[in-house]
Tab-separated table of C-alpha atoms and ligand atoms in Angstrom:
chain	number	residue	atom	x	y	z
A	1	MET	CA	-14.742	75.623	99.095
A	2	LEU	CA	-16.451	73.850	96.342
A	3	PRO	CA	-19.241	75.060	94.937
A	4	GLN	CA	-22.220	72.770	95.272
A	5	ARG	CA	-23.431	70.813	92.173
A	6	ALA	CA	-26.569	69.554	91.294
A	7	TYR	CA	-27.733	66.307	89.822
A	8	ASN	CA	-28.178	67.573	86.668
A	9	PHE	CA	-30.700	65.853	84.349
A	10	SER	CA	-30.033	67.852	81.381
A	11	PRO	CA	-30.773	66.167	78.187
A	12	GLY	CA	-27.772	68.171	76.476
A	13	PRO	CA	-25.105	69.429	76.718
A	14	ALA	CA	-25.495	66.964	79.801
A	15	THR	CA	-24.028	66.647	82.818
A	16	LEU	CA	-19.963	65.386	82.477
A	17	PRO	CA	-18.056	63.194	85.309
A	18	MET	CA	-16.727	64.883	88.482
A	19	GLU	CA	-13.302	63.671	88.028
A	20	VAL	CA	-13.562	64.837	84.599
A	21	LEU	CA	-14.074	68.234	85.596
A	22	GLN	CA	-11.169	68.047	88.192
A	23	GLN	CA	-9.208	67.033	85.805
A	24	VAL	CA	-9.763	70.053	83.667
A	25	GLN	CA	-9.422	72.350	86.599
A	26	GLN	CA	-6.235	70.867	87.019
A	27	GLU	CA	-4.532	70.655	84.195
A	28	LEU	CA	-6.277	73.851	82.793
A	29	LEU	CA	-3.324	76.346	83.047
A	30	SER	CA	-0.732	74.297	81.819
A	31	PHE	CA	-1.658	71.047	80.076
A	32	LYS	CA	1.061	68.304	80.835
A	33	ASN	CA	3.848	70.856	81.589
A	34	CYS	CA	3.565	72.652	78.458
A	35	GLY	CA	3.015	76.130	80.048
A	36	ALA	CA	0.062	77.030	78.487
A	37	SER	CA	-3.760	75.027	78.339
A	38	ILE	CA	-4.501	72.907	75.602
A	39	MET	CA	-6.732	75.885	74.251
A	40	GLU	CA	-3.245	77.488	73.289
A	41	ILE	CA	-0.939	75.468	71.780
A	42	SER	CA	-1.019	74.532	68.236
A	43	HIS	CA	-3.304	71.459	67.261
A	44	ARG	CA	-0.028	70.116	65.184
A	45	SER	CA	1.906	70.438	68.491
A	46	ARG	CA	3.306	66.924	69.777
A	47	GLU	CA	1.107	67.173	73.030
A	48	PHE	CA	-2.181	67.592	70.903
A	49	SER	CA	-1.111	65.021	68.340
A	50	THR	CA	-0.754	62.399	71.152
A	51	LEU	CA	-3.983	63.246	72.521
A	52	ALA	CA	-5.475	63.063	69.359
A	53	GLU	CA	-4.256	59.786	68.569
A	54	GLN	CA	-4.531	58.277	71.785
A	55	SER	CA	-8.363	59.081	72.035
A	56	ILE	CA	-8.999	57.288	68.606
A	57	ALA	CA	-7.022	54.354	70.021
A	58	ARG	CA	-9.398	54.698	73.094
A	59	LEU	CA	-12.469	54.666	71.399
A	60	ARG	CA	-11.512	52.009	69.269
A	61	ARG	CA	-10.765	49.570	72.086
A	62	LEU	CA	-13.347	50.828	73.753
A	63	MET	CA	-15.864	50.232	71.232
A	64	ASN	CA	-14.543	47.129	70.305
A	65	ILE	CA	-14.031	48.936	66.407
A	66	PRO	CA	-13.227	46.664	63.880
A	67	SER	CA	-10.237	47.354	61.558
A	68	ASN	CA	-11.988	48.010	58.297
A	69	TYR	CA	-13.896	51.116	60.039
A	70	GLU	CA	-12.378	54.803	60.471
A	71	ILE	CA	-13.016	57.395	62.945
A	72	LEU	CA	-13.671	61.369	62.084
A	73	PHE	CA	-14.077	63.937	64.424
A	74	MET	CA	-15.742	67.154	62.731
A	75	GLN	CA	-17.672	70.263	63.780
A	76	GLY	CA	-21.392	71.007	62.834
A	77	GLY	CA	-22.946	68.935	65.237
A	78	ALA	CA	-25.217	65.791	64.572
A	79	THR	CA	-27.450	68.498	62.987
A	80	GLY	CA	-24.319	68.849	60.081
A	81	GLN	CA	-24.246	65.456	59.727
A	82	PHE	CA	-27.863	65.015	58.585
A	83	SER	CA	-26.889	67.033	55.567
A	84	LEU	CA	-23.346	65.261	55.466
A	85	VAL	CA	-24.619	61.658	55.214
A	86	PRO	CA	-26.673	62.350	52.153
A	87	MET	CA	-24.289	64.636	50.503
A	88	ASN	CA	-21.378	61.926	50.701
A	89	LEU	CA	-23.023	58.302	50.761
A	90	THR	CA	-25.580	59.089	47.842
A	91	VAL	CA	-25.106	57.067	44.728
A	92	HIS	CA	-28.668	56.931	43.317
A	93	GLY	CA	-30.316	60.024	45.223
A	94	LYS	CA	-32.538	58.091	47.430
A	95	ALA	CA	-32.627	56.340	50.964
A	96	ASP	CA	-34.914	55.153	53.399
A	97	TYR	CA	-35.251	56.517	56.615
A	98	ALA	CA	-37.405	55.353	59.364
A	99	ASN	CA	-39.255	58.410	61.527
A	100	THR	CA	-39.558	57.439	65.057
A	101	GLY	CA	-39.511	61.022	66.538
A	102	TYR	CA	-38.319	64.291	66.775
A	103	TRP	CA	-34.824	63.810	65.625
A	104	SER	CA	-35.405	61.395	62.836
A	105	ASP	CA	-37.868	63.742	61.640
A	106	LYS	CA	-35.241	66.414	61.537
A	107	ALA	CA	-32.935	64.541	59.819
A	108	ILE	CA	-35.387	63.513	56.902
A	109	GLN	CA	-36.280	67.398	56.423
A	110	ALA	CA	-32.485	68.075	56.001
A	111	ALA	CA	-32.300	64.970	53.521
A	112	THR	CA	-35.044	66.223	51.736
A	113	LYS	CA	-33.630	68.712	50.782
A	114	LEU	CA	-30.810	66.677	48.826
A	115	ILE	CA	-32.113	63.247	48.064
A	116	ASP	CA	-35.602	61.468	47.686
A	117	VAL	CA	-36.354	60.451	50.805
A	118	ASN	CA	-38.583	56.932	51.534
A	119	ARG	CA	-40.026	57.269	54.538
A	120	CYS	CA	-39.937	53.375	55.471
A	121	THR	CA	-41.785	53.349	58.837
A	122	PRO	CA	-45.772	53.289	59.026
A	123	ASP	CA	-47.152	56.629	59.835
A	124	ASN	CA	-46.667	57.397	63.788
A	125	ARG	CA	-47.606	60.666	65.392
A	126	THR	CA	-47.185	59.628	68.738
A	127	TYR	CA	-43.807	58.398	68.785
A	128	THR	CA	-44.217	56.083	71.606
A	129	SER	CA	-42.852	52.884	70.390
A	130	ILE	CA	-41.446	51.373	67.308
A	131	SER	CA	-43.146	49.478	64.459
A	132	LYS	CA	-42.102	46.044	63.620
A	133	PHE	CA	-39.354	45.769	60.941
A	134	ASP	CA	-41.066	43.851	58.642
A	135	GLN	CA	-43.944	46.544	58.318
A	136	TRP	CA	-41.223	48.707	57.384
A	137	GLN	CA	-41.123	49.635	53.570
A	138	LEU	CA	-37.678	49.770	52.082
A	139	SER	CA	-37.377	51.034	48.684
A	140	PRO	CA	-35.481	48.568	46.299
A	141	HIS	CA	-32.309	50.714	45.402
A	142	ALA	CA	-32.160	52.922	48.571
A	143	ASP	CA	-28.277	53.981	48.876
A	144	TYR	CA	-28.635	53.781	52.646
A	145	LEU	CA	-30.950	53.495	55.315
A	146	HIS	CA	-31.208	56.071	58.383
A	147	ILE	CA	-32.570	55.425	62.167
A	148	THR	CA	-32.049	57.317	65.107
A	149	PRO	CA	-31.390	54.381	67.822
A	150	ASN	CA	-32.805	56.815	70.708
A	151	GLU	CA	-34.788	59.446	69.978
A	152	THR	CA	-33.654	62.047	73.131
A	153	ILE	CA	-36.832	63.908	73.141
A	154	HIS	CA	-39.635	61.362	72.681
A	155	GLY	CA	-37.630	58.612	75.112
A	156	VAL	CA	-37.760	55.719	72.240
A	157	GLU	CA	-34.906	53.177	71.974
A	158	PHE	CA	-33.968	50.766	69.356
A	159	PHE	CA	-33.083	47.128	71.679
A	160	GLU	CA	-32.678	45.929	68.238
A	161	PHE	CA	-31.519	47.140	64.891
A	162	PRO	CA	-32.945	46.214	61.443
A	163	ASN	CA	-31.077	43.700	59.231
A	164	SER	CA	-29.676	45.474	56.033
A	165	SER	CA	-27.260	43.171	54.552
A	166	GLU	CA	-28.333	44.872	51.674
A	167	VAL	CA	-27.416	48.351	52.438
A	168	PRO	CA	-25.719	50.422	54.844
A	169	LEU	CA	-27.579	51.355	58.317
A	170	VAL	CA	-26.963	54.391	58.943
A	171	ALA	CA	-27.375	55.567	62.783
A	172	ASP	CA	-27.550	59.401	64.547
A	173	MET	CA	-26.586	57.836	68.229
A	174	SER	CA	-26.019	61.261	69.376
A	175	SER	CA	-28.203	60.376	72.715
A	176	THR	CA	-27.055	56.778	72.919
A	177	ILE	CA	-23.432	56.285	71.779
A	178	CYS	CA	-21.036	54.346	74.485
A	179	SER	CA	-23.685	53.729	77.095
A	180	ARG	CA	-24.107	49.848	76.311
A	181	PRO	CA	-22.003	47.707	74.496
A	182	LEU	CA	-22.658	47.786	70.561
A	183	GLU	CA	-21.912	45.845	67.203
A	184	VAL	CA	-20.396	48.373	65.237
A	185	SER	CA	-20.197	45.718	62.321
A	186	ARG	CA	-23.816	45.659	61.934
A	187	PHE	CA	-23.738	49.818	60.551
A	188	GLY	CA	-22.315	51.442	57.531
A	189	LEU	CA	-22.172	54.827	59.470
A	190	LEU	CA	-22.363	56.318	63.101
A	191	TYR	CA	-22.498	59.728	64.465
A	192	ALA	CA	-22.898	61.281	67.174
A	193	GLY	CA	-23.122	64.776	68.315
A	194	ALA	CA	-20.571	64.573	71.586
A	195	GLN	CA	-22.907	66.589	74.328
A	196	LYS	CA	-24.866	63.969	75.575
A	197	ASN	CA	-22.338	60.734	76.612
A	198	LEU	CA	-18.983	61.926	75.173
A	199	GLY	CA	-17.924	65.810	76.294
A	200	PRO	CA	-18.718	69.124	75.601
A	201	SER	CA	-20.887	70.615	72.577
A	202	GLY	CA	-18.536	71.391	69.155
A	203	ILE	CA	-17.402	68.323	68.351
A	204	THR	CA	-19.252	65.337	65.980
A	205	LEU	CA	-17.622	61.626	66.229
A	206	ILE	CA	-18.163	59.783	62.627
A	207	ILE	CA	-17.594	56.090	62.641
A	208	ILE	CA	-17.227	55.124	59.087
A	209	ARG	CA	-16.778	51.765	57.274
A	210	GLN	CA	-13.721	52.278	55.177
A	211	ASP	CA	-15.399	51.334	51.622
A	212	LEU	CA	-18.336	53.952	52.117
A	213	LEU	CA	-15.488	56.900	52.342
A	214	ALA	CA	-15.047	56.047	48.426
A	215	ARG	CA	-18.679	57.689	47.797
A	216	SER	CA	-17.669	60.753	48.742
A	217	SER	CA	-17.457	63.010	45.499
A	218	SER	CA	-14.681	65.045	44.783
A	219	ASP	CA	-16.792	67.783	44.293
A	220	LEU	CA	-18.355	68.005	47.173
A	221	PRO	CA	-15.949	70.735	49.114
A	222	ARG	CA	-13.523	69.606	51.123
A	223	MET	CA	-14.928	70.445	54.540
A	224	PHE	CA	-17.668	68.677	53.958
A	225	SER	CA	-16.065	65.424	52.555
A	226	TYR	CA	-15.761	62.463	54.719
A	227	ARG	CA	-12.923	61.188	52.532
A	228	GLU	CA	-11.091	64.474	52.624
A	229	MET	CA	-11.711	64.765	56.472
A	230	HIS	CA	-10.229	60.895	57.167
A	231	ALA	CA	-7.274	61.607	54.534
A	232	HIS	CA	-6.160	64.565	56.932
A	233	ASP	CA	-6.501	62.813	60.100
A	234	SER	CA	-9.809	65.038	60.918
A	235	MET	CA	-7.517	68.152	60.915
A	236	LEU	CA	-8.042	69.710	57.489
A	237	ASN	CA	-8.320	72.620	59.505
A	238	THR	CA	-7.987	73.516	63.226
A	239	PRO	CA	-10.045	71.053	64.899
A	240	PRO	CA	-12.220	72.074	68.056
A	241	VAL	CA	-8.806	71.088	70.718
A	242	PHE	CA	-10.838	71.889	73.896
A	243	ALA	CA	-13.512	69.822	73.480
A	244	TRP	CA	-11.703	67.078	71.592
A	245	TYR	CA	-9.479	67.060	74.834
A	246	VAL	CA	-12.607	67.081	77.273
A	247	LEU	CA	-14.385	63.739	75.056
A	248	SER	CA	-10.795	62.069	75.222
A	249	LEU	CA	-11.016	62.754	79.375
A	250	VAL	CA	-14.771	61.294	78.911
A	251	LEU	CA	-13.399	58.010	76.990
A	252	GLU	CA	-10.490	57.534	79.671
A	253	TRP	CA	-13.477	57.868	82.450
A	254	ILE	CA	-15.830	55.502	80.938
A	255	GLU	CA	-12.796	52.865	80.419
A	256	GLN	CA	-12.171	53.091	84.041
A	257	GLN	CA	-15.486	52.331	84.971
A	258	GLY	CA	-15.639	48.844	83.311
A	259	GLY	CA	-15.934	50.171	79.651
A	260	LEU	CA	-19.414	49.939	77.959
A	261	VAL	CA	-20.448	46.717	79.742
A	262	GLY	CA	-20.028	48.447	83.283
A	263	MET	CA	-21.757	51.621	81.453
A	264	GLY	CA	-24.370	49.243	80.129
A	265	GLU	CA	-24.954	47.514	83.678
A	266	ARG	CA	-25.385	50.715	85.152
A	267	ASN	CA	-27.568	52.010	82.892
A	268	ALA	CA	-29.823	49.430	82.881
A	269	HIS	CA	-29.977	49.765	86.396
A	270	LYS	CA	-30.377	53.526	86.693
A	271	ALA	CA	-33.340	53.240	84.220
A	272	ALA	CA	-35.254	49.883	85.706
A	273	LEU	CA	-35.491	52.113	89.269
A	274	LEU	CA	-37.007	55.309	87.536
A	275	TYR	CA	-39.341	53.249	85.441
A	276	ALA	CA	-40.367	50.842	88.270
A	277	ALA	CA	-40.569	54.400	90.378
A	278	ILE	CA	-43.142	56.208	87.461
A	279	ASP	CA	-45.266	52.529	86.930
A	280	ASP	CA	-45.677	51.817	90.497
A	281	SER	CA	-47.598	55.233	90.982
A	282	ASP	CA	-50.561	56.592	89.784
A	283	PHE	CA	-49.492	59.862	90.505
A	284	TYR	CA	-46.659	59.660	87.675
A	285	HIS	CA	-46.819	58.655	83.966
A	286	ASN	CA	-44.626	57.005	80.935
A	287	ALA	CA	-46.694	56.642	77.419
A	288	VAL	CA	-43.664	54.668	75.811
A	289	ALA	CA	-44.282	51.032	74.966
A	290	HIS	CA	-42.338	48.748	77.323
A	291	ASP	CA	-40.023	47.138	74.855
A	292	CYS	CA	-38.298	50.069	73.594
A	293	ARG	CA	-38.381	52.396	76.682
A	294	SER	CA	-35.233	54.508	76.401
A	295	TRP	CA	-32.500	53.966	79.027
A	296	MET	CA	-31.129	57.581	78.797
A	297	ASN	CA	-34.326	60.113	78.371
A	298	ILE	CA	-36.982	59.267	80.325
A	299	PRO	CA	-39.539	61.442	79.933
A	300	PHE	CA	-42.889	61.380	82.219
A	301	SER	CA	-45.905	63.682	82.866
A	302	LEU	CA	-47.952	64.430	86.097
A	303	VAL	CA	-51.055	62.962	86.003
A	304	ASP	CA	-52.449	66.034	87.415
A	305	THR	CA	-50.873	68.598	84.993
A	306	ARG	CA	-51.430	71.665	87.340
A	307	TYR	CA	-48.810	70.297	89.868
A	308	GLU	CA	-46.073	70.524	87.154
A	309	ALA	CA	-44.483	73.557	87.607
A	310	ASP	CA	-44.463	73.186	91.040
A	311	PHE	CA	-42.530	69.914	90.722
A	312	LEU	CA	-39.919	71.470	88.742
A	313	ARG	CA	-39.464	74.396	90.861
A	314	LEU	CA	-39.250	72.243	94.170
A	315	ALA	CA	-37.130	70.106	92.239
A	316	ALA	CA	-34.736	72.614	91.235
A	317	ALA	CA	-34.883	73.723	95.135
A	318	GLU	CA	-33.545	70.614	96.120
A	319	GLY	CA	-30.851	70.385	93.623
A	320	LEU	CA	-32.354	68.295	90.904
A	321	ARG	CA	-32.005	70.245	87.924
A	322	ASN	CA	-33.210	70.276	84.442
A	323	LEU	CA	-35.876	68.077	84.415
A	324	LYS	CA	-38.254	70.076	82.278
A	325	GLY	CA	-39.517	68.307	78.849
A	326	HIS	CA	-38.898	69.520	75.338
A	327	ARG	CA	-41.659	71.760	74.353
A	328	ALA	CA	-43.137	69.427	71.795
A	329	VAL	CA	-43.907	66.701	74.614
A	330	GLY	CA	-44.467	68.478	77.313
A	331	GLY	CA	-43.956	66.887	81.197
A	332	MET	CA	-40.831	66.302	82.208
A	333	ARG	CA	-37.786	64.478	81.185
A	334	ALA	CA	-35.107	62.672	82.832
A	335	SER	CA	-31.565	62.482	81.441
A	336	LEU	CA	-29.866	59.798	82.675
A	337	TYR	CA	-26.878	59.707	80.700
A	338	ASN	CA	-23.644	57.954	81.491
A	339	ALA	CA	-22.163	60.245	83.837
A	340	MET	CA	-25.616	60.633	85.994
A	341	PRO	CA	-24.652	58.599	89.600
A	342	VAL	CA	-26.976	55.916	90.503
A	343	ALA	CA	-27.442	58.574	93.715
A	344	GLY	CA	-28.822	60.947	91.425
A	345	VAL	CA	-31.502	58.582	90.156
A	346	GLN	CA	-32.449	57.553	93.835
A	347	ALA	CA	-32.245	61.415	94.945
A	348	LEU	CA	-35.147	61.810	92.133
A	349	ILE	CA	-37.665	58.969	92.783
A	350	GLU	CA	-36.996	59.809	96.589
A	351	TYR	CA	-38.160	63.396	95.300
A	352	MET	CA	-40.836	62.183	93.748
A	353	ARG	CA	-42.274	59.766	96.424
A	354	GLU	CA	-42.211	62.914	98.926
A	355	PHE	CA	-43.879	65.202	96.309
A	356	GLU	CA	-46.949	62.447	95.484
A	357	ARG	CA	-46.991	62.009	99.251
A	358	ARG	CA	-47.834	65.776	99.452
A	359	ARG	CA	-49.884	66.653	96.447
A	360	GLY	CA	-51.361	62.900	95.858
B	401	LIG	C1	-29.288	66.269	70.118
B	401	LIG	C2	-29.645	65.431	69.399
B	401	LIG	C3	-29.160	66.296	68.117
B	401	LIG	C4	-28.688	67.338	67.645
B	401	LIG	O1	-27.577	67.969	68.243
B	401	LIG	P1	-26.248	69.012	67.482
B	401	LIG	O2	-25.358	68.578	68.046
B	401	LIG	O3	-27.273	70.121	68.483
B	401	LIG	O4	-26.569	69.099	66.100
B	401	LIG	C5	-29.927	65.321	66.927
B	401	LIG	N1	-30.073	64.009	67.292
B	401	LIG	C6	-30.297	63.386	68.413
B	401	LIG	C7	-30.438	61.900	68.434
B	401	LIG	C8	-29.606	63.951	69.896
B	401	LIG	O5	-29.983	63.067	70.494
């Protein structure tokens, strides 16, 4: 008998498509009849090389990545990139950073150890909106401009991007990558830890414009150099083979769901359902400005916070798991990544209405 699967609203590592997990299970003991699992064979083997090449080609197709961009896979998560971005991209030792929430703040803290960081956005301690781009104070000789298009903890998302034709736009896409179509050519570099929308933790995606590879100084340790990683097809050493494999299955799944257009439509629909349920009630509340409400992470509170522990406990008993908000914000948070089905959102809304009827 299959074990019961809950609707898992975890912010990350996050829910994976059922079809992907089933394929992993099927292929676990013998990958493509090679007599061993993908974890047990060389990353230089024909089986793994084919998988790696196909996954890169598929991602290029899915995201419509122009030919003057390269795709790298590294380890160390998005947090590793917080340091690798300044190490590799700095020329004059100075960059602009937008501070829009918890994760951009973390990126700023890491970069500050390495370069001169200009916080270009007006001070905003509540992180419930994004300031207008014309209020950003960009510095004249910045090496790049860093943004966090989806703030996973505060539930704030960019639906437009600043125009930065002068300097490369760098974005931490960890919690929004592949959730909808994206114009890659607007960016110099994109990075994302895989464990929100692309697969398991342990693998990090970097998409970099070719000309920026030349910025990696030859003084950098090779493992930390984008240029070296690219020169060795992301296999300077043993890559995280299992994570890469699951990621390749997730990309295949996204393609089968209608690609990023299909994902975008479904994600917009899921988010609209949940925001409407929150806004239509006096019992639940979301504080984020309407024009930047995340499709992926929806924080909400109970107007009467005394009921929050009960809300979470009874939700878990109904198979609605991992709804607790981040400690920095409190309350609840529903993460509605690609792999969360519409039915999961509907079940959550039904539960919220029932809970309100009983306690409201
Ligand atoms: C989860 C997350 C991170 C941290 O990712 P790690 O892979 O754990 O380092 C960074 N930025 C954003 C936007 C995230 O959602």
